[in-house]
Amino acid sequence: MKVSTILLTVLTLASVLAVLPAAHADNPIIQTRYTADPAPVVIHGKVYLYTDHDENHATWFVMKDWRLYTSSDMVNWTDEGSPLSLKTFSWAEKDAWAPQVIERNGLYYCYAPMTQKGVGMSIGVAVASRPQGPFHDALGHPLVHISPLDIDPTVFIDRDGQAYLYWGNSQLYYVKLNRDMISYDQKVGIVKVPLTVAGFGKGPRMMPGRTTYVEGPWFYRRGDLYYMVYAAGGIPEFIAYSTSPGPTGPWTYRGIIMPNHLPHLAFTNHPGVIDYKGHSYFFYHNQALPGGGGFDRSVCVEEFKYNPDGSFPTILPTSKGAPPIGHLNPFRRTRAATIAWESGIQTEELPAAGVCVTNPQNGAYIKVEAVDFGGKGAHTLSVDVASDQAASSLEVHIDSVDGPTVGMVKIPNTGGLDKWKVLSSAIHGAQGAHDLFFVFRGAPGSELFNFAWWKFGN
Ligand code: FUB
């Protein structure tokens, strides 16, 4: 793409973003925490989105745990808590950075970079029997360490069963993983990928003699073409990609996917690419949440279509995000921490209750998108809540936060924020497909109640 075309695209985008109504935004897709470095994977028909986690008000990368969110419709994301943290690795000191998870033979392997005490960034591997974890350190020491910039592992199993782990900042390395996924072919050893201009593009002026490759590689195959998508070009980073006829190169530079210098993008970026239910998705991070910044980032997603020759289109960040694919069934028990958008709540893992919605104040709300109440509609709503306040309520609206009220559950003092009670109430007028809004009401300035799950009845 010509520089003038990129500039025009950037300017057009800037004006489009300026007029997009924030109230309808679904990007960033996680609002309850700052999340970065998305690592999506499809497991048993569901998207598992692993992220790392920027602590609030950070002035450097302050990152202690990894988080997991799941979705079946690409708009409602369920907070599954933290499946692993620095505490998982006895040798870790700090810096829970960009992870990736892969399944093999019914086990789930998480490759994660972190600072090894007294050594520098190294990559560990943890294993779990469920994608939700808990993950356990598989080795008790790092899997690979070759430089202080050993970060951003990306893992892929090819059709012949050979698994590859690529990683690295400013230099790309790989190993051929053994079938156990926790050791690698020592004869091949750690391979340094030749970063040629033909393979990875010419770096900008501030990176003399270098290619565009910086970090955050995301490796996969589509048909017979192998893709390496990565953060590129120095700071602020754009996302570029290279392709190859084989898993170990030779690589050909294919250009920019997501430009930099766009409103709300952070100085870093990190790709994650999946196909799901016949659609293609590009995950990245920005700094668009209130209080956001380069060290308080947020994961986003856009839907895209590959060009017929397998090349990427230019993907621009939007505040709208990907459209829903399918409807959420409200007659199944749904965790309250299933959220398309929220305002004024938190999520927290509570003993005996799992990940719940906590700390809502008067006027806080949760939006659940594309909920199908069917032709017969819903007539009851049950919610599992715990409260130490006398007179709170949960209003149920459809279409918008101040749209028609279809019901209201009175929430009494249940005996404490850990005393759970299932309460039910009548619902009127919830029929067909709508966005659903739970609005929290109660004494201003108070933490109203904890909310574990909800279920409509007909
Ligand atoms: O999140 C910490 C580091 O910033 C990641 O490992 C890089 O990819 C960049 O996003």
Coordinates of C-alpha atoms and ligand atoms in Angstrom, one line a residue:
M1 CA 0.0 0.0 0.0
K2 CA 1.3 3.5 -0.9
V3 CA 2.2 5.8 2.0
S4 CA -0.4 8.3 0.7
T5 CA -3.1 5.6 0.8
I6 CA -2.2 4.7 4.3
L7 CA -2.3 8.3 5.4
L8 CA -5.7 8.8 3.8
T9 CA -7.0 5.6 5.5
V10 CA -5.6 6.9 8.9
L11 CA -7.3 10.3 8.5
T12 CA -10.6 8.8 7.4
L13 CA -10.5 6.4 10.3
A14 CA -9.7 9.2 12.8
S15 CA -12.8 11.1 11.7
V16 CA -15.0 7.9 11.8
L17 CA -13.8 7.1 15.3
A18 CA -14.5 10.6 16.5
V19 CA -18.2 10.3 15.7
L20 CA -18.8 6.7 16.8
P21 CA -21.2 6.6 19.7
A22 CA -19.3 5.2 22.7
A23 CA -22.5 3.8 24.2
H24 CA -22.7 1.1 21.5
A25 CA -19.1 0.1 21.7
D26 CA -18.1 -3.5 22.2
N27 CA -14.3 -2.8 21.9
P28 CA -12.4 -3.3 24.2
I29 CA -14.1 -6.6 24.7
I30 CA -13.0 -6.8 28.4
Q31 CA -13.8 -3.8 30.5
T32 CA -13.5 -5.2 34.1
R33 CA -9.6 -5.3 33.9
Y34 CA -6.8 -4.0 31.8
T35 CA -5.8 -6.9 29.5
A36 CA -3.2 -7.2 26.8
D37 CA -1.5 -9.6 24.4
P38 CA -4.5 -11.7 23.3
A39 CA -4.0 -15.4 22.7
P40 CA -7.3 -16.8 21.4
V41 CA -7.8 -20.5 20.7
V42 CA -10.9 -22.5 19.7
I43 CA -11.4 -25.6 21.9
H44 CA -14.4 -27.8 21.6
G45 CA -16.5 -25.2 19.7
K46 CA -15.8 -22.3 22.1
V47 CA -13.3 -19.5 21.9
Y48 CA -10.8 -19.4 24.9
L49 CA -9.1 -16.1 25.0
Y50 CA -6.0 -16.1 27.2
T51 CA -4.6 -12.7 28.0
D52 CA -2.1 -11.1 30.3
H53 CA -3.1 -8.4 32.7
D54 CA -1.9 -4.9 33.3
E55 CA -2.3 -3.7 36.9
N56 CA -4.2 -0.5 37.4
H57 CA -2.4 2.9 37.3
A58 CA 0.9 1.2 36.1
T59 CA 3.8 3.4 34.9
W60 CA 5.7 0.3 33.6
F61 CA 4.6 -3.3 32.7
V62 CA 3.3 -4.4 36.1
M63 CA 1.9 -7.9 35.3
K64 CA 1.4 -10.7 37.8
D65 CA -1.1 -13.1 36.3
W66 CA -2.8 -14.4 33.2
R67 CA -6.5 -14.3 32.6
L68 CA -9.1 -16.3 30.7
Y69 CA -12.3 -15.3 28.9
T70 CA -14.6 -17.5 26.8
S71 CA -17.2 -16.8 24.2
S72 CA -19.5 -18.7 21.8
D73 CA -20.8 -15.6 20.0
M74 CA -17.8 -13.3 19.9
V75 CA -19.6 -10.5 21.8
N76 CA -20.5 -11.9 25.2
W77 CA -17.3 -12.9 27.1
T78 CA -17.4 -14.9 30.3
D79 CA -14.7 -14.1 32.9
E80 CA -13.2 -17.5 33.8
G81 CA -10.7 -16.1 36.3
S82 CA -7.0 -16.5 36.4
P83 CA -5.9 -20.0 35.3
L84 CA -2.2 -19.3 36.2
S85 CA 0.0 -16.6 37.6
L86 CA 3.6 -15.9 38.5
K87 CA 3.0 -18.1 41.6
T88 CA 2.6 -21.1 39.3
F89 CA 6.3 -20.9 38.6
S90 CA 8.6 -21.1 41.6
W91 CA 11.5 -19.6 39.5
A92 CA 9.5 -16.6 38.4
E93 CA 10.2 -13.1 39.7
K94 CA 7.9 -10.8 37.7
D95 CA 6.6 -9.9 34.3
A96 CA 3.7 -12.3 33.4
W97 CA 3.8 -11.4 29.7
A98 CA 2.2 -12.6 26.5
P99 CA 1.2 -16.3 26.7
Q100 CA -0.2 -18.9 24.3
V101 CA -2.1 -22.1 25.0
I102 CA -2.5 -25.2 22.8
E103 CA -4.2 -28.6 23.3
R104 CA -2.5 -31.9 22.6
N105 CA -3.9 -35.3 23.5
G106 CA -6.4 -33.9 25.9
L107 CA -3.9 -31.8 27.8
Y108 CA -3.5 -28.0 27.6
Y109 CA -0.1 -26.4 27.4
C110 CA 0.5 -22.8 28.3
Y111 CA 3.8 -21.2 27.1
A112 CA 4.4 -18.1 29.0
P113 CA 7.3 -15.6 29.3
M114 CA 8.4 -14.1 32.6
T115 CA 11.5 -12.8 34.4
Q116 CA 13.5 -15.7 35.9
K117 CA 15.0 -14.7 39.2
G118 CA 18.6 -13.5 38.5
V119 CA 18.5 -14.4 34.8
G120 CA 16.0 -12.3 32.8
M121 CA 13.1 -13.1 30.5
S122 CA 12.7 -16.9 30.0
I123 CA 9.8 -19.0 28.7
G124 CA 8.1 -21.6 30.9
V125 CA 5.5 -24.2 30.1
A126 CA 2.6 -25.1 32.4
V127 CA 0.1 -27.9 31.8
A128 CA -3.6 -28.4 32.8
S129 CA -6.2 -31.1 32.2
R130 CA -8.8 -28.5 31.4
P131 CA -8.5 -25.2 29.4
Q132 CA -9.8 -23.3 32.5
G133 CA -6.8 -24.6 34.5
P134 CA -5.5 -24.7 37.1
F135 CA -2.2 -24.9 35.2
H136 CA 0.9 -26.4 36.9
D137 CA 4.5 -25.8 36.0
A138 CA 5.5 -28.8 33.9
L139 CA 9.3 -28.5 34.5
G140 CA 10.1 -26.5 37.6
H141 CA 12.5 -24.5 35.4
P142 CA 12.2 -22.6 32.1
L143 CA 11.7 -24.5 28.8
V144 CA 13.9 -22.1 26.8
H145 CA 16.4 -19.4 27.6
I146 CA 18.8 -18.0 25.1
S147 CA 18.7 -14.2 25.6
P148 CA 17.3 -11.6 28.0
L149 CA 14.6 -10.9 25.4
D150 CA 13.0 -14.4 25.4
I151 CA 9.4 -13.2 25.3
D152 CA 6.1 -13.8 23.4
P153 CA 6.0 -17.5 22.6
T154 CA 3.7 -18.7 19.8
V155 CA 3.0 -22.5 19.4
F156 CA 1.6 -24.5 16.5
I157 CA 1.2 -28.2 15.7
D158 CA 1.6 -29.0 12.0
R159 CA -0.4 -31.6 10.1
D160 CA 2.5 -34.1 10.4
G161 CA 2.3 -33.8 14.2
Q162 CA 5.5 -31.7 14.6
A163 CA 5.0 -28.8 17.0
Y164 CA 7.0 -25.6 16.8
L165 CA 7.5 -22.9 19.4
Y166 CA 8.6 -19.5 18.0
W167 CA 9.4 -16.5 20.2
G168 CA 11.6 -13.5 20.7
N169 CA 11.9 -9.7 20.8
S170 CA 14.1 -8.1 18.0
Q171 CA 15.2 -11.7 17.0
L172 CA 12.9 -14.6 16.1
Y173 CA 13.9 -18.0 17.4
Y174 CA 12.2 -21.4 17.2
V175 CA 12.5 -24.9 18.6
K176 CA 10.9 -28.1 17.4
L177 CA 8.9 -29.3 20.4
N178 CA 8.9 -33.0 21.2
R179 CA 5.6 -34.9 21.3
D180 CA 5.5 -34.4 25.1
M181 CA 5.3 -30.6 24.4
I182 CA 7.5 -29.9 27.4
S183 CA 10.9 -30.6 25.8
Y184 CA 12.4 -29.9 22.4
D185 CA 14.6 -31.6 19.8
Q186 CA 18.1 -31.1 21.2
K187 CA 19.7 -32.1 17.9
V188 CA 18.1 -29.2 16.1
G189 CA 18.5 -27.0 19.2
I190 CA 17.4 -23.4 19.3
V191 CA 17.3 -22.0 15.8
K192 CA 17.8 -18.3 15.1
V193 CA 15.6 -17.3 12.2
P194 CA 17.6 -15.2 9.6
L195 CA 15.8 -11.8 9.7
T196 CA 16.2 -10.7 6.1
V197 CA 14.6 -7.7 4.5
A198 CA 12.9 -10.0 1.9
G199 CA 11.5 -12.0 4.8
F200 CA 10.5 -9.4 7.3
G201 CA 10.6 -6.0 5.5
K202 CA 13.0 -3.1 5.9
G203 CA 13.0 -1.5 9.3
P204 CA 12.2 2.2 9.8
R205 CA 14.9 4.8 10.0
M206 CA 15.1 4.5 13.8
M207 CA 16.0 0.8 13.4
P208 CA 19.0 1.1 11.0
G209 CA 20.1 -2.2 9.5
R210 CA 17.1 -4.0 11.0
T211 CA 13.9 -5.5 9.6
T212 CA 10.4 -4.5 10.7
Y213 CA 10.2 -7.5 13.1
V214 CA 10.0 -6.5 16.7
E215 CA 8.0 -9.0 18.9
G216 CA 4.6 -10.7 19.5
P217 CA 4.8 -13.4 16.8
W218 CA 1.7 -15.4 16.0
F219 CA 2.4 -18.5 14.0
Y220 CA -0.2 -20.7 12.1
R221 CA -1.0 -22.4 8.9
R222 CA -3.9 -21.8 6.6
G223 CA -4.2 -24.3 3.7
D224 CA -0.6 -24.7 2.5
L225 CA 0.5 -21.3 3.6
Y226 CA 2.3 -20.6 6.9
Y227 CA 1.7 -17.2 8.5
M228 CA 3.9 -15.3 10.9
V229 CA 2.0 -12.2 12.2
Y230 CA 3.9 -9.9 14.5
A231 CA 4.3 -6.5 16.1
A232 CA 6.7 -4.5 13.9
G233 CA 8.4 -1.2 13.1
G234 CA 9.5 0.0 16.5
I235 CA 7.4 2.3 18.7
P236 CA 4.5 2.7 18.2
E237 CA 4.2 -0.8 16.7
F238 CA 2.2 -1.7 13.7
I239 CA 1.1 -5.3 12.9
A240 CA 2.8 -6.9 9.9
Y241 CA 3.1 -10.4 8.5
S242 CA 5.2 -12.7 6.5
T243 CA 4.3 -16.0 4.9
S244 CA 6.2 -19.2 4.0
P245 CA 5.6 -22.4 2.1
G246 CA 6.9 -24.3 5.1
P247 CA 7.0 -24.0 8.9
T248 CA 10.6 -22.9 9.1
G249 CA 10.7 -20.5 6.2
P250 CA 11.9 -19.1 3.9
W251 CA 9.7 -16.2 4.9
T252 CA 8.4 -13.5 2.5
Y253 CA 7.4 -10.1 3.9
R254 CA 3.7 -9.4 3.0
G255 CA 3.2 -6.0 4.6
I256 CA 1.1 -4.2 7.2
I257 CA -2.1 -5.6 8.6
M258 CA -2.9 -3.0 11.3
P259 CA -1.2 0.4 11.0
N260 CA 0.0 2.4 14.0
H261 CA -0.6 6.0 14.9
L262 CA -4.4 5.4 15.1
P263 CA -6.6 6.8 17.8
H264 CA -6.6 4.6 21.0
L265 CA -3.8 2.2 19.9
A266 CA -1.1 1.7 22.5
F267 CA 2.7 2.0 21.8
T268 CA 2.8 -1.9 21.7
N269 CA 0.4 -4.1 19.9
H270 CA 0.1 -7.9 19.7
P271 CA -1.9 -10.0 17.2
G272 CA -4.0 -13.2 17.8
V273 CA -5.7 -14.7 14.7
I274 CA -8.3 -17.5 14.6
D275 CA -11.0 -18.9 12.4
Y276 CA -14.3 -19.6 14.2
K277 CA -17.6 -20.8 12.9
G278 CA -16.7 -19.9 9.4
H279 CA -15.5 -16.3 10.3
S280 CA -12.0 -15.0 10.7
Y281 CA -11.0 -12.8 13.7
F282 CA -8.1 -10.5 14.4
F283 CA -7.4 -9.8 18.1
Y284 CA -5.1 -6.9 19.3
H285 CA -4.9 -4.5 22.1
N286 CA -5.4 -0.8 22.5
Q287 CA -5.5 1.7 25.4
A288 CA -9.1 2.9 25.0
L289 CA -10.6 2.2 28.4
P290 CA -10.9 5.1 30.9
G291 CA -7.5 5.5 32.6
G292 CA -5.9 3.4 29.8
G293 CA -2.4 3.9 28.6
G294 CA 0.7 2.1 27.3
F295 CA 0.8 0.0 30.5
D296 CA -3.0 -0.2 31.0
R297 CA -4.1 -1.8 27.7
S298 CA -7.2 -3.6 26.6
V299 CA -7.9 -6.5 24.3
C300 CA -10.1 -5.9 21.2
V301 CA -11.3 -8.0 18.3
E302 CA -12.2 -7.3 14.6
E303 CA -13.8 -9.6 12.1
F304 CA -12.0 -9.7 8.7
K305 CA -12.0 -11.7 5.4
Y306 CA -8.8 -13.0 3.9
N307 CA -8.3 -11.9 0.3
P308 CA -8.8 -14.7 -2.3
D309 CA -5.0 -15.2 -2.6
G310 CA -4.7 -15.6 1.2
S311 CA -3.3 -12.2 1.9
F312 CA -4.6 -10.0 4.7
P313 CA -6.7 -6.9 4.2
T314 CA -5.8 -3.8 6.1
I315 CA -7.6 -4.1 9.5
L316 CA -8.4 -0.9 11.2
P317 CA -9.4 -0.7 14.9
T318 CA -13.0 0.1 15.6
S319 CA -14.9 0.8 18.8
K320 CA -17.8 -1.4 17.5
G321 CA -15.8 -4.6 17.3
A322 CA -17.0 -7.9 15.8
P323 CA -20.7 -8.5 15.3
P324 CA -22.4 -11.4 17.2
I325 CA -22.5 -14.8 15.6
G326 CA -25.6 -16.5 17.0
H327 CA -27.8 -15.8 19.9
L328 CA -27.4 -16.4 23.6
N329 CA -30.0 -18.8 25.1
P330 CA -31.4 -17.0 28.2
F331 CA -33.1 -20.2 29.4
R332 CA -29.8 -21.7 30.3
R333 CA -28.1 -20.8 33.5
T334 CA -25.6 -18.0 32.6
R335 CA -22.8 -16.7 34.7
A336 CA -23.3 -13.1 35.6
A337 CA -19.7 -12.4 34.6
T338 CA -20.8 -13.0 30.9
I339 CA -20.5 -9.5 29.6
A340 CA -20.6 -7.7 26.2
W341 CA -20.2 -4.3 27.9
E342 CA -20.4 -3.0 31.5
S343 CA -20.2 0.1 33.5
G344 CA -19.4 0.3 37.2
I345 CA -19.0 -3.4 38.2
Q346 CA -16.0 -5.6 38.9
T347 CA -15.5 -9.4 38.6
E348 CA -13.9 -11.5 41.3
E349 CA -13.4 -15.2 42.0
L350 CA -15.3 -15.9 45.3
P351 CA -15.1 -19.0 47.4
A352 CA -17.9 -21.5 46.6
A353 CA -19.4 -19.2 44.0
G354 CA -16.7 -19.0 41.3
V355 CA -16.2 -15.8 39.2
C356 CA -19.0 -13.3 40.1
V357 CA -20.0 -9.8 39.5
T358 CA -19.0 -7.7 42.5
N359 CA -19.0 -4.1 43.8
P360 CA -21.9 -2.8 41.7
Q361 CA -23.0 0.7 42.8
N362 CA -26.4 2.3 42.1
G363 CA -26.7 2.8 38.3
A364 CA -24.1 0.2 37.3
Y365 CA -25.1 -2.1 34.5
I366 CA -24.2 -5.2 32.5
K367 CA -25.1 -5.5 28.8
V368 CA -25.6 -9.0 27.4
E369 CA -25.8 -8.8 23.6
A370 CA -28.1 -10.7 21.1
V371 CA -30.2 -12.7 23.6
D372 CA -33.1 -14.6 22.0
F373 CA -36.2 -15.0 24.2
G374 CA -38.0 -16.9 21.4
G375 CA -41.6 -16.5 20.2
K376 CA -43.1 -17.5 23.6
G377 CA -40.9 -15.1 25.5
A378 CA -39.6 -15.3 29.1
H379 CA -42.0 -15.2 32.1
T380 CA -39.7 -15.6 35.0
L381 CA -36.1 -14.6 36.0
S382 CA -34.0 -16.3 38.7
V383 CA -30.8 -14.8 40.0
D384 CA -28.2 -16.0 42.5
V385 CA -27.1 -13.1 44.7
A386 CA -25.6 -12.3 48.1
S387 CA -26.2 -9.0 49.8
D388 CA -25.7 -7.2 53.1
Q389 CA -27.9 -4.3 52.1
A390 CA -31.6 -4.0 53.0
A391 CA -33.2 -2.7 49.8
S392 CA -31.4 -3.1 46.5
S393 CA -32.9 -4.3 43.2
L394 CA -31.9 -5.6 39.8
E395 CA -33.8 -4.0 36.9
V396 CA -34.0 -5.8 33.6
H397 CA -34.2 -3.7 30.5
I398 CA -34.1 -4.6 26.8
D399 CA -32.5 -2.8 23.8
S400 CA -30.7 -0.2 25.8
V401 CA -29.8 0.6 29.4
D402 CA -32.8 2.9 29.6
G403 CA -35.0 0.8 27.2
P404 CA -38.2 -0.9 28.2
T405 CA -38.2 -2.5 31.7
V406 CA -39.3 -6.1 31.5
G407 CA -38.8 -7.0 35.1
M408 CA -37.2 -6.3 38.4
V409 CA -35.9 -8.5 41.2
K410 CA -36.0 -7.1 44.7
I411 CA -32.7 -8.0 46.5
P412 CA -33.1 -8.2 50.3
N413 CA -30.2 -8.6 52.8
T414 CA -29.4 -12.3 52.4
G415 CA -27.2 -12.3 55.5
G416 CA -23.9 -11.2 54.0
L417 CA -21.9 -10.9 50.8
D418 CA -21.1 -14.6 51.0
K419 CA -24.6 -15.8 51.8
W420 CA -26.1 -16.8 48.5
K421 CA -29.8 -16.9 47.7
V422 CA -31.7 -17.7 44.5
L423 CA -34.5 -15.2 44.0
S424 CA -37.1 -15.2 41.3
S425 CA -39.4 -12.6 39.8
A426 CA -42.0 -12.2 37.0
I427 CA -40.9 -11.0 33.5
H428 CA -43.2 -9.3 31.0
G429 CA -42.5 -8.3 27.4
A430 CA -39.2 -10.1 26.8
Q431 CA -39.9 -11.8 23.5
G432 CA -37.7 -12.3 20.4
A433 CA -34.1 -11.2 20.1
H434 CA -32.8 -8.2 22.1
D435 CA -29.8 -6.9 23.9
L436 CA -30.3 -7.4 27.6
F437 CA -29.3 -4.9 30.3
F438 CA -29.1 -5.7 34.1
V439 CA -29.2 -2.4 35.9
F440 CA -28.2 -2.3 39.6
R441 CA -30.2 -0.1 42.0
G442 CA -29.8 0.6 45.7
A443 CA -28.3 3.0 48.2
P444 CA -26.0 5.5 46.5
G445 CA -22.3 5.0 47.5
S446 CA -22.8 1.4 48.7
E447 CA -21.5 -1.9 47.3
L448 CA -25.0 -3.3 46.5
F449 CA -24.7 -7.1 46.1
N450 CA -22.7 -9.9 44.6
F451 CA -24.2 -11.6 41.5
A452 CA -23.3 -15.2 40.5
W453 CA -25.7 -16.3 37.8
W454 CA -29.0 -15.7 36.1
K455 CA -31.6 -17.8 34.2
F456 CA -34.9 -16.9 32.6
G457 CA -37.9 -19.3 32.6
N458 CA -40.9 -19.6 30.3
Ligands
FUB1 O1 2.8 -7.1 27.5 C1 4.2 -7.1 27.7 C2 4.9 -7.0 26.4 O2 4.5 -5.9 25.6 C3 4.6 -8.2 25.5 O3 5.2 -9.3 25.8 C4 4.9 -7.6 24.1 O4 4.4 -8.3 23.0 C5 4.3 -6.2 24.3 O5 2.9 -6.3 24.0

